[in-house]
Coordinates of C-alpha atoms and ligand atoms in Angstrom, one line a residue:
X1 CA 16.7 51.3 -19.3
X2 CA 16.3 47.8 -19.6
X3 CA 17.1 45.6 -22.4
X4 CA 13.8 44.1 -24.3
X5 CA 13.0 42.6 -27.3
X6 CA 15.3 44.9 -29.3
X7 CA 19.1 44.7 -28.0
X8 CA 19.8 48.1 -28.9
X9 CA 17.3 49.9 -26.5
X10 CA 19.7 49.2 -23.9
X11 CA 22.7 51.9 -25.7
X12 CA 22.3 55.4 -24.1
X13 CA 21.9 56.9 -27.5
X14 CA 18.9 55.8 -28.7
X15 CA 15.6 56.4 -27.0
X16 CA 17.2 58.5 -23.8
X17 CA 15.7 61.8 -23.1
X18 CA 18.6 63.3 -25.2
X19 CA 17.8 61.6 -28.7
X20 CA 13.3 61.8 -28.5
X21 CA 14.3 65.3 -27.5
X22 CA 16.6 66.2 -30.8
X23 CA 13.8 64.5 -32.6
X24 CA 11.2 66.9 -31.5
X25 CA 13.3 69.7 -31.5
X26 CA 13.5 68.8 -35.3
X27 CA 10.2 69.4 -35.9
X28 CA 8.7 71.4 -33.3
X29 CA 8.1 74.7 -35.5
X30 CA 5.7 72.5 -37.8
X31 CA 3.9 72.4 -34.2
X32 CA 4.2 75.4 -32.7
X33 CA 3.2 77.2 -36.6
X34 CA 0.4 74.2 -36.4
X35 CA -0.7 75.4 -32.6
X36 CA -0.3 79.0 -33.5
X37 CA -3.1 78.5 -36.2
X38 CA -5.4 76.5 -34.3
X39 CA -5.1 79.7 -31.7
X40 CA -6.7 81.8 -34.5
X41 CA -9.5 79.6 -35.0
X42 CA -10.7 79.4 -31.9
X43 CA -14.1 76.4 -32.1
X44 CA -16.2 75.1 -29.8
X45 CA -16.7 71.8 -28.8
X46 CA -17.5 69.1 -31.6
X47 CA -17.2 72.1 -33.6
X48 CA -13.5 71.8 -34.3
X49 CA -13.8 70.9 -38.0
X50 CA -10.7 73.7 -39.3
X51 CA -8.6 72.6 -36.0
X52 CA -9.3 69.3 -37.2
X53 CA -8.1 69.3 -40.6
X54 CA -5.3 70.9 -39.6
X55 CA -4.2 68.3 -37.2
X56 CA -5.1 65.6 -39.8
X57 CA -3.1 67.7 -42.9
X58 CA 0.2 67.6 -40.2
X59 CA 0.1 64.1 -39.3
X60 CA -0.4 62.6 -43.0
X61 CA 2.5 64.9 -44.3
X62 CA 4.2 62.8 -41.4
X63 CA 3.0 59.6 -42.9
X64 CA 0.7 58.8 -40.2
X65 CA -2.1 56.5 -41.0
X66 CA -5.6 58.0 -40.3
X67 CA -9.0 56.8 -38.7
X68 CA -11.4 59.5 -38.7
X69 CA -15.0 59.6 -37.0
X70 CA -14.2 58.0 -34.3
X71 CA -16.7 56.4 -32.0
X72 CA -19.0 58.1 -34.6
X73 CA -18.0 61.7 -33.9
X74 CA -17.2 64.5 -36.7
X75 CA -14.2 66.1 -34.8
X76 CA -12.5 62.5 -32.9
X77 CA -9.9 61.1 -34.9
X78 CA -6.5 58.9 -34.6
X79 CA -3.2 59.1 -36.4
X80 CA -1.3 55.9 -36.4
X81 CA 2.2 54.9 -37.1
X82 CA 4.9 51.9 -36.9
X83 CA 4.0 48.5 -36.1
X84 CA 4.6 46.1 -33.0
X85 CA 4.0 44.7 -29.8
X86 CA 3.7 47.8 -27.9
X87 CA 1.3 50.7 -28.5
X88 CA 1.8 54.1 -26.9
X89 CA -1.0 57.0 -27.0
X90 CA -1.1 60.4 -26.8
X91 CA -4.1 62.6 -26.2
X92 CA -4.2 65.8 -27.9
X93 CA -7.5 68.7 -27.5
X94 CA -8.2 71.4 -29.7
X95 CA -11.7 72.9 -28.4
X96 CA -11.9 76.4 -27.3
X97 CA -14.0 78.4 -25.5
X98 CA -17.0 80.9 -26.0
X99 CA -16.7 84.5 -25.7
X100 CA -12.5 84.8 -24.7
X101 CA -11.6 86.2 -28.0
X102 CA -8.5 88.6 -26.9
X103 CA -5.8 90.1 -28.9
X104 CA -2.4 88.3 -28.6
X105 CA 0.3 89.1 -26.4
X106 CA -1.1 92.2 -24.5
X107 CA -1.9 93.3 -21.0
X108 CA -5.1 94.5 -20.8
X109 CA -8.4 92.9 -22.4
X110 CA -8.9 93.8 -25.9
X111 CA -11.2 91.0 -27.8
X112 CA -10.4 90.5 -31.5
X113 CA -13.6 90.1 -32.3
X114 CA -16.0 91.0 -29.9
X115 CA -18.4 88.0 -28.6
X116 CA -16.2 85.4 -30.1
X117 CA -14.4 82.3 -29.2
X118 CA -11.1 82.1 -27.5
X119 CA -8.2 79.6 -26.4
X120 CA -8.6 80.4 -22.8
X121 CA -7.3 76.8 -22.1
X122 CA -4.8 76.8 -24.6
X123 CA -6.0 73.7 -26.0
X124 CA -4.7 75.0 -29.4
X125 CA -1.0 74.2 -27.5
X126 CA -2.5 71.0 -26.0
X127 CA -3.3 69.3 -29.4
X128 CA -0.1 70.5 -30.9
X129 CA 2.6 69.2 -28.5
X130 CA 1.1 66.0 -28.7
X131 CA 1.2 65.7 -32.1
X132 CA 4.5 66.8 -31.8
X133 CA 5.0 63.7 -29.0
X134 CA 4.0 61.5 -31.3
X135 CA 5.9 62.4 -34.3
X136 CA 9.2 62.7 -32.5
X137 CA 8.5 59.6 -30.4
X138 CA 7.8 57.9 -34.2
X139 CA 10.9 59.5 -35.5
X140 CA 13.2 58.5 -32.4
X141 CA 11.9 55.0 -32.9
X142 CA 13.0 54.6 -36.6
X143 CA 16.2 56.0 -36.1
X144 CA 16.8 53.4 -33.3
X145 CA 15.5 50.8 -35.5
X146 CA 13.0 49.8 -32.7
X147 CA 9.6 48.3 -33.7
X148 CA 6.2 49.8 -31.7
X149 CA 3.3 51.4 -32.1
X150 CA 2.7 55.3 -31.6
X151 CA -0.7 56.8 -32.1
X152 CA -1.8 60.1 -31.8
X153 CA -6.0 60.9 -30.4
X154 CA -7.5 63.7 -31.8
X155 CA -10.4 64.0 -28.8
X156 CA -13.1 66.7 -29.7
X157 CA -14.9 68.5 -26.7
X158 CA -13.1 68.8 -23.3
X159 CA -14.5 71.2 -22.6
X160 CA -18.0 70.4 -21.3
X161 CA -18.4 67.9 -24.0
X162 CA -16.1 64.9 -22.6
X163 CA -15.5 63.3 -26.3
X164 CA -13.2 60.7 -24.3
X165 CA -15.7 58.8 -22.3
X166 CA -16.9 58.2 -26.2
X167 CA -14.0 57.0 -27.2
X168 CA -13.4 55.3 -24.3
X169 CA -16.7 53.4 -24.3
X170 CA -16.3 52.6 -28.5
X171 CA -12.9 50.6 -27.4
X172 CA -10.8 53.1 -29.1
X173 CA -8.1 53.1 -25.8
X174 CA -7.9 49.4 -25.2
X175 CA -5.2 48.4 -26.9
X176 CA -2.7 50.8 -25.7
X177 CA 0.0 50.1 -23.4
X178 CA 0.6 53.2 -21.8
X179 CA -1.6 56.4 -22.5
X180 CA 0.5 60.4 -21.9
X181 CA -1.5 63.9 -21.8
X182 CA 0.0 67.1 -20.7
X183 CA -2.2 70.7 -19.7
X184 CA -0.9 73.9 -20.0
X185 CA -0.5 75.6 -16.8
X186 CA 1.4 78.2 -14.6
X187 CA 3.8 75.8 -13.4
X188 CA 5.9 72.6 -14.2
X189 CA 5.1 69.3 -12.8
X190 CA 3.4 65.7 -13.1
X191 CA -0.2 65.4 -12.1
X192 CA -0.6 62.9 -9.4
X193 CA -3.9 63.3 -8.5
X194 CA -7.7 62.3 -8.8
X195 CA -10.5 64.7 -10.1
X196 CA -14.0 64.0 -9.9
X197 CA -16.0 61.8 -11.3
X198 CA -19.6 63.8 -12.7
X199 CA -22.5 63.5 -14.1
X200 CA -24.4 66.3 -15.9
X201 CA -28.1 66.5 -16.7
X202 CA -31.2 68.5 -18.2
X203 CA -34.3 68.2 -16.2
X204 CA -36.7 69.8 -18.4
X205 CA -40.3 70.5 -16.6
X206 CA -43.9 70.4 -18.6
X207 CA -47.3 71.6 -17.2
X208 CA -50.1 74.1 -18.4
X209 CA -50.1 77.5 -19.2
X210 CA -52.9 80.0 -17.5
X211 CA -53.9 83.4 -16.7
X212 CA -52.0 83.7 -13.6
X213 CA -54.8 85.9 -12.1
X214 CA -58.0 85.3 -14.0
X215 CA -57.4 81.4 -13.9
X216 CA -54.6 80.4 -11.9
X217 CA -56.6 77.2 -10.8
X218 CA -56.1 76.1 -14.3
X219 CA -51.9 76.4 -14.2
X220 CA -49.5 73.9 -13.4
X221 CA -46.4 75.7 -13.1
X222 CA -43.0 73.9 -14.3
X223 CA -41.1 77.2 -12.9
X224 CA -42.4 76.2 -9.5
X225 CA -41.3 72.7 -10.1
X226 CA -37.2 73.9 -10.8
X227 CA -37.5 75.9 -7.9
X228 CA -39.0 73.1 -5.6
X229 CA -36.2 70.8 -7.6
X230 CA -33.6 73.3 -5.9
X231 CA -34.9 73.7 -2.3
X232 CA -34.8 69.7 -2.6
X233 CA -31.3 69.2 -3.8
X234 CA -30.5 71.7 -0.8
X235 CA -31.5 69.6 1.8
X236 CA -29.8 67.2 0.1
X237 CA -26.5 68.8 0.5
X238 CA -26.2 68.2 4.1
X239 CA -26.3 64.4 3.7
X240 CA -23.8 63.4 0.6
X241 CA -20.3 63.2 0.8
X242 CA -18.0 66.1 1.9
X243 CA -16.1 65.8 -1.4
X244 CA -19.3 65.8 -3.6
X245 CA -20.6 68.7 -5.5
X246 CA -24.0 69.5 -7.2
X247 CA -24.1 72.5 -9.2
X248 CA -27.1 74.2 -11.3
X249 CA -27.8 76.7 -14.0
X250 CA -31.6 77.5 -14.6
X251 CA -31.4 77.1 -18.9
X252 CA -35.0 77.9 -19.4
X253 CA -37.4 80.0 -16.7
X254 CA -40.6 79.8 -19.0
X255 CA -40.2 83.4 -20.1
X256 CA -40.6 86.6 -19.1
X257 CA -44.3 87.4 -18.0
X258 CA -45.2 87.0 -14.2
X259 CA -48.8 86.7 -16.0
X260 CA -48.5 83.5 -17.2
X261 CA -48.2 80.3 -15.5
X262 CA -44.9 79.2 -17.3
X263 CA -45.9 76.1 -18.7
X264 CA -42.0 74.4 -19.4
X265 CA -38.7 75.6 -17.3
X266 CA -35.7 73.6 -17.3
X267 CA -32.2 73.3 -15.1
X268 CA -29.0 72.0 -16.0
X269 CA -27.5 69.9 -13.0
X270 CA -23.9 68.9 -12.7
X271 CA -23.0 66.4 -10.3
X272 CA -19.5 65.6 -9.2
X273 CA -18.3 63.4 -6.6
X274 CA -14.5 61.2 -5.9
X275 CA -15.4 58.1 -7.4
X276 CA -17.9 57.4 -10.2
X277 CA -20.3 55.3 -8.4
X278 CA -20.5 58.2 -5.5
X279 CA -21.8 60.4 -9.0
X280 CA -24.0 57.9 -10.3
X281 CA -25.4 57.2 -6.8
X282 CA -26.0 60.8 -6.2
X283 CA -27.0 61.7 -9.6
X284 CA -30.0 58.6 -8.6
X285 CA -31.0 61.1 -5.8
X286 CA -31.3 64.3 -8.1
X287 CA -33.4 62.5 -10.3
X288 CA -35.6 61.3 -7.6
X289 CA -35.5 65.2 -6.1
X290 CA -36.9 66.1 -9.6
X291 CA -39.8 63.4 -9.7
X292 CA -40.8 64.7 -6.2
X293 CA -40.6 68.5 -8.0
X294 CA -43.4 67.2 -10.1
X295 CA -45.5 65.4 -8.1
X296 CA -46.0 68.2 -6.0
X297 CA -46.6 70.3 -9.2
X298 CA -48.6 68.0 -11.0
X299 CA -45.9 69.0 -14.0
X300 CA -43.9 66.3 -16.3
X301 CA -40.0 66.0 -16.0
X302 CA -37.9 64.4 -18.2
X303 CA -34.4 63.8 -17.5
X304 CA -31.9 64.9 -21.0
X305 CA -28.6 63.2 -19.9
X306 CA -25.9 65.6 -21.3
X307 CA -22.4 64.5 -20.5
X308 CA -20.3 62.3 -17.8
X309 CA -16.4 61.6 -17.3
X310 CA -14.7 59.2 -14.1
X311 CA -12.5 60.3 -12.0
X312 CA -9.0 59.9 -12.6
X313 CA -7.4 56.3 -11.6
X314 CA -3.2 57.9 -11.0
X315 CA -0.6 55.7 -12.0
X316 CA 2.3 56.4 -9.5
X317 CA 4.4 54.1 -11.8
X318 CA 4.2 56.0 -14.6
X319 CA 3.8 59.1 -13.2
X320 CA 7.6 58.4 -11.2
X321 CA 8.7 56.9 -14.6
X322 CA 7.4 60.8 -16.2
X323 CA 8.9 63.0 -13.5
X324 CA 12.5 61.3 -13.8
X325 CA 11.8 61.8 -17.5
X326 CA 11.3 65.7 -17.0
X327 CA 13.7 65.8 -14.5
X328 CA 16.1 64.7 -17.5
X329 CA 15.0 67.3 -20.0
X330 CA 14.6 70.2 -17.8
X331 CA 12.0 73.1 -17.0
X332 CA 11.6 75.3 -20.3
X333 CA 14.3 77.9 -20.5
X334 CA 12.8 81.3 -20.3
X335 CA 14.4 84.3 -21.3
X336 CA 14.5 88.3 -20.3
X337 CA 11.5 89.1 -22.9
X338 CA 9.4 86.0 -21.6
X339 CA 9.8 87.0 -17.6
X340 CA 9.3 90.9 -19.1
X341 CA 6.1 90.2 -20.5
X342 CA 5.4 87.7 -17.6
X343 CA 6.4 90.7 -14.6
X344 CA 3.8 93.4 -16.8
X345 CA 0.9 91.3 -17.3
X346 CA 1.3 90.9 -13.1
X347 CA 1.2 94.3 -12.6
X348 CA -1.3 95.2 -14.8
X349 CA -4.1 92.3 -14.0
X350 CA -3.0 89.8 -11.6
X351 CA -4.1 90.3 -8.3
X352 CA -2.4 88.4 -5.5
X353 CA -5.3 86.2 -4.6
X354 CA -4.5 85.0 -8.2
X355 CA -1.5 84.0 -7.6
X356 CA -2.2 82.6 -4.3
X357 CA -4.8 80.2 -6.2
X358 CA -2.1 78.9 -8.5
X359 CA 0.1 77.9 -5.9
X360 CA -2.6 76.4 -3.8
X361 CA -4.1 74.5 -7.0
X362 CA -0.9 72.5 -7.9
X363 CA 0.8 72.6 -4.6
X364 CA 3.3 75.3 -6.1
X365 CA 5.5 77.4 -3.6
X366 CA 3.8 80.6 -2.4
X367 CA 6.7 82.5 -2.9
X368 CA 7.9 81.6 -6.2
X369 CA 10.3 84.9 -6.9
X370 CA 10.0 84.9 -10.8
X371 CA 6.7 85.6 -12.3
X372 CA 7.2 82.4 -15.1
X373 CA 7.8 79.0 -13.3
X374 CA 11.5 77.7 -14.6
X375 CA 11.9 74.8 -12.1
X376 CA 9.8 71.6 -12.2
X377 CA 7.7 70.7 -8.6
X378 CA 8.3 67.4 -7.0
X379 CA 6.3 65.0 -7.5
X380 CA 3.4 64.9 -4.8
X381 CA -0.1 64.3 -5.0
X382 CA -2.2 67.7 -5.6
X383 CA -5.3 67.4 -3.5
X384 CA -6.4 71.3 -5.2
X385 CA -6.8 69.1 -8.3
X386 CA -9.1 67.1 -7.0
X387 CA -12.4 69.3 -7.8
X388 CA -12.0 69.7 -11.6
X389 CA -13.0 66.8 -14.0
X390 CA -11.5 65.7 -16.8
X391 CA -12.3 63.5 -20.0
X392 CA -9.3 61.7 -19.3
X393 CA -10.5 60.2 -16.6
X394 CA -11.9 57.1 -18.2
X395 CA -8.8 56.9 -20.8
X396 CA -7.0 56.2 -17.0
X397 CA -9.4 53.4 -16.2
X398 CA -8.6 51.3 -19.3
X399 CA -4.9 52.2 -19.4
X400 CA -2.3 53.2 -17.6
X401 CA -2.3 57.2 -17.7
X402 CA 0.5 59.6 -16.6
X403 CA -0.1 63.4 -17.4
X404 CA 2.8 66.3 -17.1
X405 CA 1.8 70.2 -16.7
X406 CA 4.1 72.9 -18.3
X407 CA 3.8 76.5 -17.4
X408 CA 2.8 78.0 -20.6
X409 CA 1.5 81.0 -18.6
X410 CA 2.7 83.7 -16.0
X411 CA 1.6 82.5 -12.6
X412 CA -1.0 83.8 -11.4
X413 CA -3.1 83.3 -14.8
X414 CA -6.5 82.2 -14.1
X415 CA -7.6 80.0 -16.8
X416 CA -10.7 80.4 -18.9
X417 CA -10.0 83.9 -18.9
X418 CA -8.2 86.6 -21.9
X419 CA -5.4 86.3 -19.7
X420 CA -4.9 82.9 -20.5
X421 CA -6.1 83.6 -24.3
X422 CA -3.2 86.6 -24.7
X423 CA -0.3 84.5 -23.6
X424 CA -1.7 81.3 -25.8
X425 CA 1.5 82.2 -28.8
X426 CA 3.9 83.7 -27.3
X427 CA 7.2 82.2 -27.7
X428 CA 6.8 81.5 -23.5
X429 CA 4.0 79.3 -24.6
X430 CA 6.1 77.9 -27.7
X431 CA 9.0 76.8 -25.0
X432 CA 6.3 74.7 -22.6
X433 CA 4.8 73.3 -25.4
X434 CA 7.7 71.8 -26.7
X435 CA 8.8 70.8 -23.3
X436 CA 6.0 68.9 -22.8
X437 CA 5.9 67.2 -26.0
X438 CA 9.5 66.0 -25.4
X439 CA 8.6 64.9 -21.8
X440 CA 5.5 62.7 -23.1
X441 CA 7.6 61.7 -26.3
X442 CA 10.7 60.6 -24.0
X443 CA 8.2 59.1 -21.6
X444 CA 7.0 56.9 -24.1
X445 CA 10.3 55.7 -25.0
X446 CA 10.6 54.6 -21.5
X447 CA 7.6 52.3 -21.7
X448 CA 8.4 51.3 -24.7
X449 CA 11.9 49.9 -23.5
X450 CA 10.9 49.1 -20.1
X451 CA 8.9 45.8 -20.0
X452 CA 9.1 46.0 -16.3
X453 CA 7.9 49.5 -15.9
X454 CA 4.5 48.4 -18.4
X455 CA 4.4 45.7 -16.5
X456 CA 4.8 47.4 -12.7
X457 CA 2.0 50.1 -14.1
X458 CA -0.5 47.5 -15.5
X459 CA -0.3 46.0 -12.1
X460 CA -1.4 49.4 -10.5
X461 CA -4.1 50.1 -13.0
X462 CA -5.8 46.3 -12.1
X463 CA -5.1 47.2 -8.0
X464 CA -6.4 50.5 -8.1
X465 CA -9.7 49.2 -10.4
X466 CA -9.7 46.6 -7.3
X467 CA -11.1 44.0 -9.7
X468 CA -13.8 45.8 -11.4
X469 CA -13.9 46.5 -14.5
X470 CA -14.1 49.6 -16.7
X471 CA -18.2 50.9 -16.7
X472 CA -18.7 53.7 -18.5
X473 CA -20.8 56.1 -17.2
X474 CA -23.0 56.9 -20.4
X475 CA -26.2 56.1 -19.7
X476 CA -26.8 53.1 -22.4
X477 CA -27.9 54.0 -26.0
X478 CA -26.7 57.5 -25.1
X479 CA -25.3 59.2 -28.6
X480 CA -22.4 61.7 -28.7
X481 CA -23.7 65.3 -29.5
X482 CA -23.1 66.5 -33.2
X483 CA -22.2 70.0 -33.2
X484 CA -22.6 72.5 -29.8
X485 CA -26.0 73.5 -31.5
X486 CA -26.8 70.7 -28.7
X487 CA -26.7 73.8 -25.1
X488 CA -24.8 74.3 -22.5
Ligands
LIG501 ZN1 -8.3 72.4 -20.6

């Protein structure tokens, strides 16, 4: 550590791995109680109004100032605290998922109320360590006497809602210094990786009902048109970048009679591709695909933009600066009734091609022997990261982002799933969740005392942008959905 503005960061005691992690270990049952309730309210995206209050009741008992409706959404809020030169964010989540709700701490698949919503990310521990970051990092900074900024983001709807690239676009990153996230996951390491830029769109089709037999001359069919709007986009396919994706769901067929000439059909298209021009550029094509789909159909289309996140922009700077920082405080420390619960959910629903997917997603050994990863991965870049997306992407293109992974679940646990919902309190959970929060907390500190390190990662961020600057990819005038009345 180097010596800044304040003498005293240079003294071991204060602000090393050692002190932040005392600090959170202070308060991390607040968190993990915190967590634990936000598991048994499981909301959807820019639904999270309970999760939300709860996250908002934790950090003004910690004195935190609050801002909420951010960028003008219900559910996005910040918690601020301390004053100075230096700003450091964290990025919590608290959205869950539809139709995961599963008793805790089982092995088999038993919903606790059938049809309801579930933590199958375990976003519930995602929000919750990073409250606890912030705190502790806050704490750990009074007790040193040092003088920065610590804010916490409350960001509604990562899942499929991407309540980031809001924020981002409303200015609500640009200020910060150094920006840390976490996801739970089967294994310990820091993210070094890109994900895919996307774009994500309704095309809904119009044209005229008719007797399909009596009158067909009379029809215009917009089912035709989706279909036609498919057979273009897979011609397509052969003629966009290898790394680029276009996926589909058909939302509305234009009902159910074969009778009718359906008069309005719509499909939801998701395009992803490395960088976010590649997205844009290829999202341009789709849109052209569905004008052809209606000229030939003599139908309407009109395009209902729906969501978009940029790829991730890695920071090797602060990513080295986060993995020496984990290295410091150590995998979480498992014990016999974590791996026992661990080794039976295996044998009762993990298959091997599970478990084989987890180690080829993050790069993790294919032979790990225990069934809860207790050691941390080196740090290496994780091409089978590369086809998710993530609302954090834009947060990286303002500032300079570093993320860590704990394994908060048995390996082998695909997520989105009830395997992932059943493990989501456990005290296994509790132990990666507090991990993490120390490992962003005592990352923070870092940056914080380390005005080479902002300054080596700033550099990065400005190189890897190679002199462009931040574009968001919301379509202009484009309004963040209120509530997930809005589909999909
Ligand atoms: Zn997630």
């Amino acid at each position: 550590m180097q010596h800044d503005k304040a003498g005293r960061l240079g003294h071991n005691e204060f602000l090393g791995a050692d002190h932040v992690s005392r600090c959170a270990d202070a308060k991390a049952n607040i968190f993990t109680d915190l967590s634990d309730r936000v598991w048994a309210m499981p909301e959807l995206r820019f639904e999270e109004l309970r999760s939300v209050e709860e996250h908002i009741a934790a950090m003004e008992a910690e004195g935190f100032r609050i801002t909420r409706n951010v960028a003008g959404m219900r559910t996005a809020f910040m918690a601020e605290a301390g004053e100075g030169d230096v700003t450091i964010g964290f990025l919590g989540e608290f959205d869950a998922l539809a139709g995961l709700s599963q008793v805790a701490g089982i092995t088999e698949q038993r919903p606790l109320e059938p049809g309801a919503n579930g933590h199958g990310c375990h976003h519930n521990l995602l929000g919750a360590a990073s409250l606890l970051a912030a705190v502790a990092l806050r704490d750990a900074l009074t007790e040193a006497g040092v003088k920065a900024r610590v804010r916490y983001y409350g960001c509604p709807a990562e899942e499929g809602g991407s309540g980031k690239t809001y924020m981002a676009r409303a200015g609500a990153f640009d200020d910060l210094d150094a920006a840390f996230c976490w996801h739970p996951c089967v294994y310990n390491a820091v993210m070094s990786s890109s994900t895919l830029a996307n774009v994500q769109a309704y095309f809904r089709f119009s044209g005229r009902a008719a007797h399909a037999a009596m009158s067909p001359q009379v029809g215009r069919s917009a089912l035709d048109a989706v279909e036609l709007m498919n057979v273009g986009i897979n011609y397509m396919r052969e003629h966009m970048p290898s790394e680029a994706r276009v996926h589909y769901a058909i939302t509305q067929t234009g009902g159910i009679s074969p009778n009718v000439v359906q008069a309005s059909a719509e499909g939801l298209y998701l395009v992803r591709a490395p960088r976010l021009d590649d997205a844009r550029s290829l999202f341009d094509r789709v849109c052209r695909i569905a004008e052809g789909a209606a000229l030939m159909t003599e139908t309407k289309v009109e395009m209902i933009f729906d969501r978009a996140t940029s790829n991730i922009l890695p920071n090797r700077a602060l990513e080295e600066a986060m993995h020496q920082t984990f290295t410091a405080i150590g995998a979480p420390k498992f014990d016999a009734a974590d791996f026992d619960f661990a080794d039976r959910l295996r044998a009762a629903s993990l298959t091997d091609d599970d478990i084989r997917a987890s180690s080829e997603a993050f790069g993790g050994p294919a032979d790990y022997p225990k069934s809860l990863h207790d050691d941390i991965l080196p740090l290496v870049e994780r091409p089978g990261l590369l086809f998710g997306s993530t609302d954090v992407g834009d947060v990286s293109w303002i500032v300079p982002t570093a993320q860590c992974l704990t394994a908060t679940a048995a390996i082998g646990t695909p997520f989105h799933t009830w395997q992932a919902v059943t493990q989501g309190k456990l005290p296994a959970a509790h132990k990666a969740m507090i991990t993490a929060a120390k490992v962003m907390a005592s990352s923070g500190a870092r940056v914080i005392a380390d005005a080479d390190l902002r300054q080596r990662a700033k550099q990065e961020l400005l190189e890897r942008r190679n002199g462009a600057p931040y574009r968001s990819p919301l379509p202009e005038g484009s309004q963040p959905p209120q509530g997930a009345a809005r589909r999909g």
